[in-house]
PDB file of C-alpha atoms and ligand atoms in Angstrom:
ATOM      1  CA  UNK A   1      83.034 150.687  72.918  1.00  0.00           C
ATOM      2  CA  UNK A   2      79.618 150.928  70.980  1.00  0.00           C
ATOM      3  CA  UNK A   3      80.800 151.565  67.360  1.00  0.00           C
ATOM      4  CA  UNK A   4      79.102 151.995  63.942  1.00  0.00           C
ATOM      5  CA  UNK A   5      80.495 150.821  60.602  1.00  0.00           C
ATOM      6  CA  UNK A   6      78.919 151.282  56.984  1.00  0.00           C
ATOM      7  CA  UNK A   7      78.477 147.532  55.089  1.00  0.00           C
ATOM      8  CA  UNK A   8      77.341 147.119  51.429  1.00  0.00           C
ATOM      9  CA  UNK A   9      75.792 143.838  50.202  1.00  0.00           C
ATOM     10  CA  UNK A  10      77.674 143.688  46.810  1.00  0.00           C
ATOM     11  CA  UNK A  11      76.174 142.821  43.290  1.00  0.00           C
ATOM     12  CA  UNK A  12      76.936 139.383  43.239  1.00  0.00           C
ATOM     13  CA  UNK A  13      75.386 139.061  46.738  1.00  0.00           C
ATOM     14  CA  UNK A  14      72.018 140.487  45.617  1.00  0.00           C
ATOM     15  CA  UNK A  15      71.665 139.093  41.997  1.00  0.00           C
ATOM     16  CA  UNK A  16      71.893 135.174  44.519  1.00  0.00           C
ATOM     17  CA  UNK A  17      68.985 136.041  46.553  1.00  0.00           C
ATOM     18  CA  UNK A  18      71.416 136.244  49.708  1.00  0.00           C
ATOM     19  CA  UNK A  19      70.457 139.700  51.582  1.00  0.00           C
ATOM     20  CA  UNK A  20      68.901 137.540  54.327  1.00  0.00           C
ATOM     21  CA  UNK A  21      71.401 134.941  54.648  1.00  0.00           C
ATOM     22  CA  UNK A  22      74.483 137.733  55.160  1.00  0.00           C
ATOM     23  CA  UNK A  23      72.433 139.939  57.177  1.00  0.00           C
ATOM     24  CA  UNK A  24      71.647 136.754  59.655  1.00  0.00           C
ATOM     25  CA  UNK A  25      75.276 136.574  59.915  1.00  0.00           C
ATOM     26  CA  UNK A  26      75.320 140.145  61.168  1.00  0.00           C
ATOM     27  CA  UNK A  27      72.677 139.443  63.894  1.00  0.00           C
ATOM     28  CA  UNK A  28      74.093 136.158  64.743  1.00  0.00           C
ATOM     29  CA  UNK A  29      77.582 137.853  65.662  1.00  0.00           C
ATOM     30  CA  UNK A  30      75.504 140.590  68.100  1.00  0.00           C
ATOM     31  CA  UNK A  31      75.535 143.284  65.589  1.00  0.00           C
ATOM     32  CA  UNK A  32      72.555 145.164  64.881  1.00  0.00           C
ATOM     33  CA  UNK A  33      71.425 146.960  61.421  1.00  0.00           C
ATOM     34  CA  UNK A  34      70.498 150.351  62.508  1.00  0.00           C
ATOM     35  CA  UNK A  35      69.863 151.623  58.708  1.00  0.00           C
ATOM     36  CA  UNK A  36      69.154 149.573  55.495  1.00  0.00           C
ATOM     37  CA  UNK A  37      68.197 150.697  52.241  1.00  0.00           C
ATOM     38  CA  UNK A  38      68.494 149.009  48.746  1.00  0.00           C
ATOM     39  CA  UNK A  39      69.913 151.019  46.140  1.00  0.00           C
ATOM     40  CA  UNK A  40      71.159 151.377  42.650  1.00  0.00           C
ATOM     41  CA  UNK A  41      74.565 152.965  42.141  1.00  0.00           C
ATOM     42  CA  UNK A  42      75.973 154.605  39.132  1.00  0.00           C
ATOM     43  CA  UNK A  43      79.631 153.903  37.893  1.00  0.00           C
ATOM     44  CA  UNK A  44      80.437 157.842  38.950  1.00  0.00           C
ATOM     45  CA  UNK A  45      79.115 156.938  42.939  1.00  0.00           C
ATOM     46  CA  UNK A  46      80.828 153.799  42.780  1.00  0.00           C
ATOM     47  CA  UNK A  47      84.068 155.890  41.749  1.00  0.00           C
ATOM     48  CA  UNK A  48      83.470 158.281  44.467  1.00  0.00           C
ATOM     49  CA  UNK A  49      82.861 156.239  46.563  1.00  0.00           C
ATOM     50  CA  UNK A  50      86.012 153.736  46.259  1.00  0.00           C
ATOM     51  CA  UNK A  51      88.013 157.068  45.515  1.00  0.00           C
ATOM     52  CA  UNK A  52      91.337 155.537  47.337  1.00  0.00           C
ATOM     53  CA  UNK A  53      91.530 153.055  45.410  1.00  0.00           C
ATOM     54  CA  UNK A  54      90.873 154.797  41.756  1.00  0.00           C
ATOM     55  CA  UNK A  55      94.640 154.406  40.837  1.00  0.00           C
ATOM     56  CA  UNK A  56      94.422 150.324  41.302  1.00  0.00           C
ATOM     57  CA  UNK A  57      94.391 148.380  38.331  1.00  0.00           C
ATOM     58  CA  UNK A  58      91.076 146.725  39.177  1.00  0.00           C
ATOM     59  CA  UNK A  59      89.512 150.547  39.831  1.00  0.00           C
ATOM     60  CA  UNK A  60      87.453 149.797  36.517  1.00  0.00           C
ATOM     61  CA  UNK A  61      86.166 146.287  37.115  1.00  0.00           C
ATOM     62  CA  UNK A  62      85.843 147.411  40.704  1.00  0.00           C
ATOM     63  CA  UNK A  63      83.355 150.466  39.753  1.00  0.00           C
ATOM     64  CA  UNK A  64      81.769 148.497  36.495  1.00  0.00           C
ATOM     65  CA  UNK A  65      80.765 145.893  38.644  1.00  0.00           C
ATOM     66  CA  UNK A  66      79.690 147.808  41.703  1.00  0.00           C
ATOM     67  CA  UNK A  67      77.103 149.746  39.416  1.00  0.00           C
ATOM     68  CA  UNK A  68      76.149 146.913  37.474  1.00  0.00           C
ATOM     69  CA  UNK A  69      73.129 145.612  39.958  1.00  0.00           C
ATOM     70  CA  UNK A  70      71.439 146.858  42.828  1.00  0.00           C
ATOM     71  CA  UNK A  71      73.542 146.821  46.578  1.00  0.00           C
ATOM     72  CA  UNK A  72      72.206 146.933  49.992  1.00  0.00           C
ATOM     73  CA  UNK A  73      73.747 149.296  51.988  1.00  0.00           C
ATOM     74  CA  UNK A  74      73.675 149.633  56.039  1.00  0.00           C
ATOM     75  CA  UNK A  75      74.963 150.641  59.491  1.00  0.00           C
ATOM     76  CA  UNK A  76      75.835 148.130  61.598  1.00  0.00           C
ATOM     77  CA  UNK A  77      76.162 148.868  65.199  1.00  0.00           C
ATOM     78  CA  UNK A  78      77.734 147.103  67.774  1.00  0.00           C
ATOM     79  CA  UNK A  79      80.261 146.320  70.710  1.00  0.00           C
ATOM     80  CA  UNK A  80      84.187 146.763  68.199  1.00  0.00           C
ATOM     81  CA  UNK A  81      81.330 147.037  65.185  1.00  0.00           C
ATOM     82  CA  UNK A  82      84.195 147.607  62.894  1.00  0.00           C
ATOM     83  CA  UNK A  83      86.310 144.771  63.522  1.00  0.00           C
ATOM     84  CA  UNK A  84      83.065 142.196  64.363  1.00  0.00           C
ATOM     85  CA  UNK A  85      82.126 143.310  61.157  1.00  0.00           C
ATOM     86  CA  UNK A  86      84.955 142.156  59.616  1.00  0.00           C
ATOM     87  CA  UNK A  87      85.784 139.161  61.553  1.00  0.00           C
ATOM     88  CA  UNK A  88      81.996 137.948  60.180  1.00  0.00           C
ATOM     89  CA  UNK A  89      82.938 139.352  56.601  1.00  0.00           C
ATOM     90  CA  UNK A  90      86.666 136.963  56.334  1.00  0.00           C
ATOM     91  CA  UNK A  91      89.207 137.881  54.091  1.00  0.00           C
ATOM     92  CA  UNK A  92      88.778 139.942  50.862  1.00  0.00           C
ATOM     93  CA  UNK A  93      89.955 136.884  49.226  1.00  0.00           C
ATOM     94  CA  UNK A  94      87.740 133.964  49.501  1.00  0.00           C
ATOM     95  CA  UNK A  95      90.359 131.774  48.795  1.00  0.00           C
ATOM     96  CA  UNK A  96      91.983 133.016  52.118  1.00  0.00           C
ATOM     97  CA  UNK A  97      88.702 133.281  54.159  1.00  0.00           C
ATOM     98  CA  UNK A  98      88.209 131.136  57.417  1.00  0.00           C
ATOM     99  CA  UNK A  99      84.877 128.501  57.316  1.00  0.00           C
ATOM    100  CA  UNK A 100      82.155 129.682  58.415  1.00  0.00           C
ATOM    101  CA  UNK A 101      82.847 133.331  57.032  1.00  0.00           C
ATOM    102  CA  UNK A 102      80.667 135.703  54.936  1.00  0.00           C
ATOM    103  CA  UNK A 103      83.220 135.596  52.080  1.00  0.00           C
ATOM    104  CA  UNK A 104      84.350 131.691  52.506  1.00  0.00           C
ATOM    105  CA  UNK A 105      80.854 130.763  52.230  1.00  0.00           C
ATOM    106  CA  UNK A 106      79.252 133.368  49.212  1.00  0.00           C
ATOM    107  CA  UNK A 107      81.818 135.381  47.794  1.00  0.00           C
ATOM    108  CA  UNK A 108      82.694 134.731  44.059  1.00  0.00           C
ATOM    109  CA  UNK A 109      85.788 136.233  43.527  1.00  0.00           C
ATOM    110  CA  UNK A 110      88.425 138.743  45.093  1.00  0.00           C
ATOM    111  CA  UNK A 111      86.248 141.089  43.276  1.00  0.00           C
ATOM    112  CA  UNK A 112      82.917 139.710  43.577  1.00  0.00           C
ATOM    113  CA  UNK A 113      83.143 139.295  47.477  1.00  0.00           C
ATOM    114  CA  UNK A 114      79.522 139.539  48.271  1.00  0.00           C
ATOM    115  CA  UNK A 115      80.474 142.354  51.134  1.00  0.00           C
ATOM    116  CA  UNK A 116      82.147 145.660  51.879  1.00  0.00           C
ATOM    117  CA  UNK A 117      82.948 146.952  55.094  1.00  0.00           C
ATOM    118  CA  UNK A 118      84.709 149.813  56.280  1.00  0.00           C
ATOM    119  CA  UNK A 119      88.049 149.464  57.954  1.00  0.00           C
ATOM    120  CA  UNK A 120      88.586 151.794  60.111  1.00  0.00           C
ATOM    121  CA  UNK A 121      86.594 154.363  62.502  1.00  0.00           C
ATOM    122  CA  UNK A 122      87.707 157.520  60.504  1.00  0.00           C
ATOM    123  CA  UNK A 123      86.633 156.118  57.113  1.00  0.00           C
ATOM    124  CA  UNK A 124      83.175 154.147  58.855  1.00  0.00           C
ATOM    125  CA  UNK A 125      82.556 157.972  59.792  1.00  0.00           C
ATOM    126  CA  UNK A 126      82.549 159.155  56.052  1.00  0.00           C
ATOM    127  CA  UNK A 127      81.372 155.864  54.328  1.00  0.00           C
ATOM    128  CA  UNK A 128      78.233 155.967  56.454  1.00  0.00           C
ATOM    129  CA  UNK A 129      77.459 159.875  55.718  1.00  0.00           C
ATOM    130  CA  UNK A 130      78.169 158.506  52.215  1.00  0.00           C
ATOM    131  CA  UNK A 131      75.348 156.915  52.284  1.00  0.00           C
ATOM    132  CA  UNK A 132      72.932 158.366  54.982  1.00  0.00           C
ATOM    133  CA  UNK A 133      71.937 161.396  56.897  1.00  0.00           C
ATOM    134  CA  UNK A 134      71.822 161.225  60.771  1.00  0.00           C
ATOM    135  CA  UNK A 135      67.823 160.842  60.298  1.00  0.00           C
ATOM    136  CA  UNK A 136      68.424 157.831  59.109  1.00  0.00           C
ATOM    137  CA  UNK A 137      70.330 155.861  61.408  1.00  0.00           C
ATOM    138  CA  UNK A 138      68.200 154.471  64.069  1.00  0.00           C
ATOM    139  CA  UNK A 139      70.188 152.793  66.704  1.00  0.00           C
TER     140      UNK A 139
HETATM  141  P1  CMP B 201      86.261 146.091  49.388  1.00  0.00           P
HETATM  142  O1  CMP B 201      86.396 145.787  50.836  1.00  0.00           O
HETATM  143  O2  CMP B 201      84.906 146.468  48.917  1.00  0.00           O
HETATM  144  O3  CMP B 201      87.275 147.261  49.013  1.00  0.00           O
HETATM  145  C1  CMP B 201      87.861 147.381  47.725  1.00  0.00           C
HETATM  146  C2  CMP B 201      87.522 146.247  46.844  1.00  0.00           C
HETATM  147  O4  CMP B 201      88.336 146.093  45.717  1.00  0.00           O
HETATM  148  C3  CMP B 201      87.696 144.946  47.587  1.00  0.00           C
HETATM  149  O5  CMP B 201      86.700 144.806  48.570  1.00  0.00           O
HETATM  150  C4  CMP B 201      87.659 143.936  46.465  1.00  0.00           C
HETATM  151  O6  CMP B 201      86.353 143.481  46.169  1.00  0.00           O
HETATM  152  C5  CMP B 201      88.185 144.752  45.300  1.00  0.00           C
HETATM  153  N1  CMP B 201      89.462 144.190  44.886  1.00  0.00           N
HETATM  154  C6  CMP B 201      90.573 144.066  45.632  1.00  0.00           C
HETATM  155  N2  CMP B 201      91.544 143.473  44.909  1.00  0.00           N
HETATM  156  C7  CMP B 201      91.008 143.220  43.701  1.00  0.00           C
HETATM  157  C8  CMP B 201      91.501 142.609  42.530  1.00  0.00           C
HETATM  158  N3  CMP B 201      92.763 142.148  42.458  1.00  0.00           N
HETATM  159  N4  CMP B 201      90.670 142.519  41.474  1.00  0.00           N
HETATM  160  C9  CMP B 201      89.411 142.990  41.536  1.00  0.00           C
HETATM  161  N5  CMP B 201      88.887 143.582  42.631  1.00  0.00           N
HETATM  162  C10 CMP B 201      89.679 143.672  43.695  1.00  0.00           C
END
């Protein structure tokens, strides 16, 4: 089925120049970015926003870092958008990520992993109203 997920270009991603290069890989894999916007989150939206995870020991470095440049942030929309999504992104670890892969190819770091996507439809549901109103989304 047609699906939408929500997908953040991380600070490390943005600070390299490397918007186009990741959202290529999108388009390249048949999804298509319905909504876009660049933005500049504080550590108290980054907090909210990675809320399940704010009892991990890397909720801090997780949230400094998330707030510490500007992100892109979009809907990607697509035939299984969720898990194209993150068969494009590889594994949170870069270290683990297969060639050819968002991650294997940009990512930094566990932490610094150049992308975010949601994992789930439940959760792509509330990270994408998150982020944007219905007006927004322009499939
Ligand atoms: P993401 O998909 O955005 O969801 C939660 C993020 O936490 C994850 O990607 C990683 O970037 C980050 N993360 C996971 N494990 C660690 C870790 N051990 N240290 C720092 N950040 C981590």
């Amino acid at each position: 089925a047609t699906e939408r997920t929500l997908s953040i270009i991380k600070p490390d991603a943005t600070r390299r120049n490397l918007t186009g290069k990741i959202n290529a890989k999108f388009e390249d894999a048949g999804l298509r970015i319905i909504a876009q916007k660049r933005i500049q989150l504080t550590k108290a939206q980054a907090g909210e926003f990675y809320k399940v995870h704010a009892e991990r020991p890397f909720f801090d470095e997780l949230t400094t870092f998330m707030a510490s440049e500007p992100v892109v942030v979009q809907v990607l929309e697509g035939e299984s958008a969720i898990a194209k999504n993150r068969e494009v992104m590889g594994a949170t670890n870069p270290a683990e990520a297969e060639a050819g892969t968002i991650r294997a190819e940009f990512a930094e770091s566990v932490g610094e992993n150049s992308v975010h996507g949601s994992d789930a439809p439940e959760t792509a549901k509330e990270e994408i109203s998150f982020f944007f109103s219905g007006l927004e989304l322009v499939g």
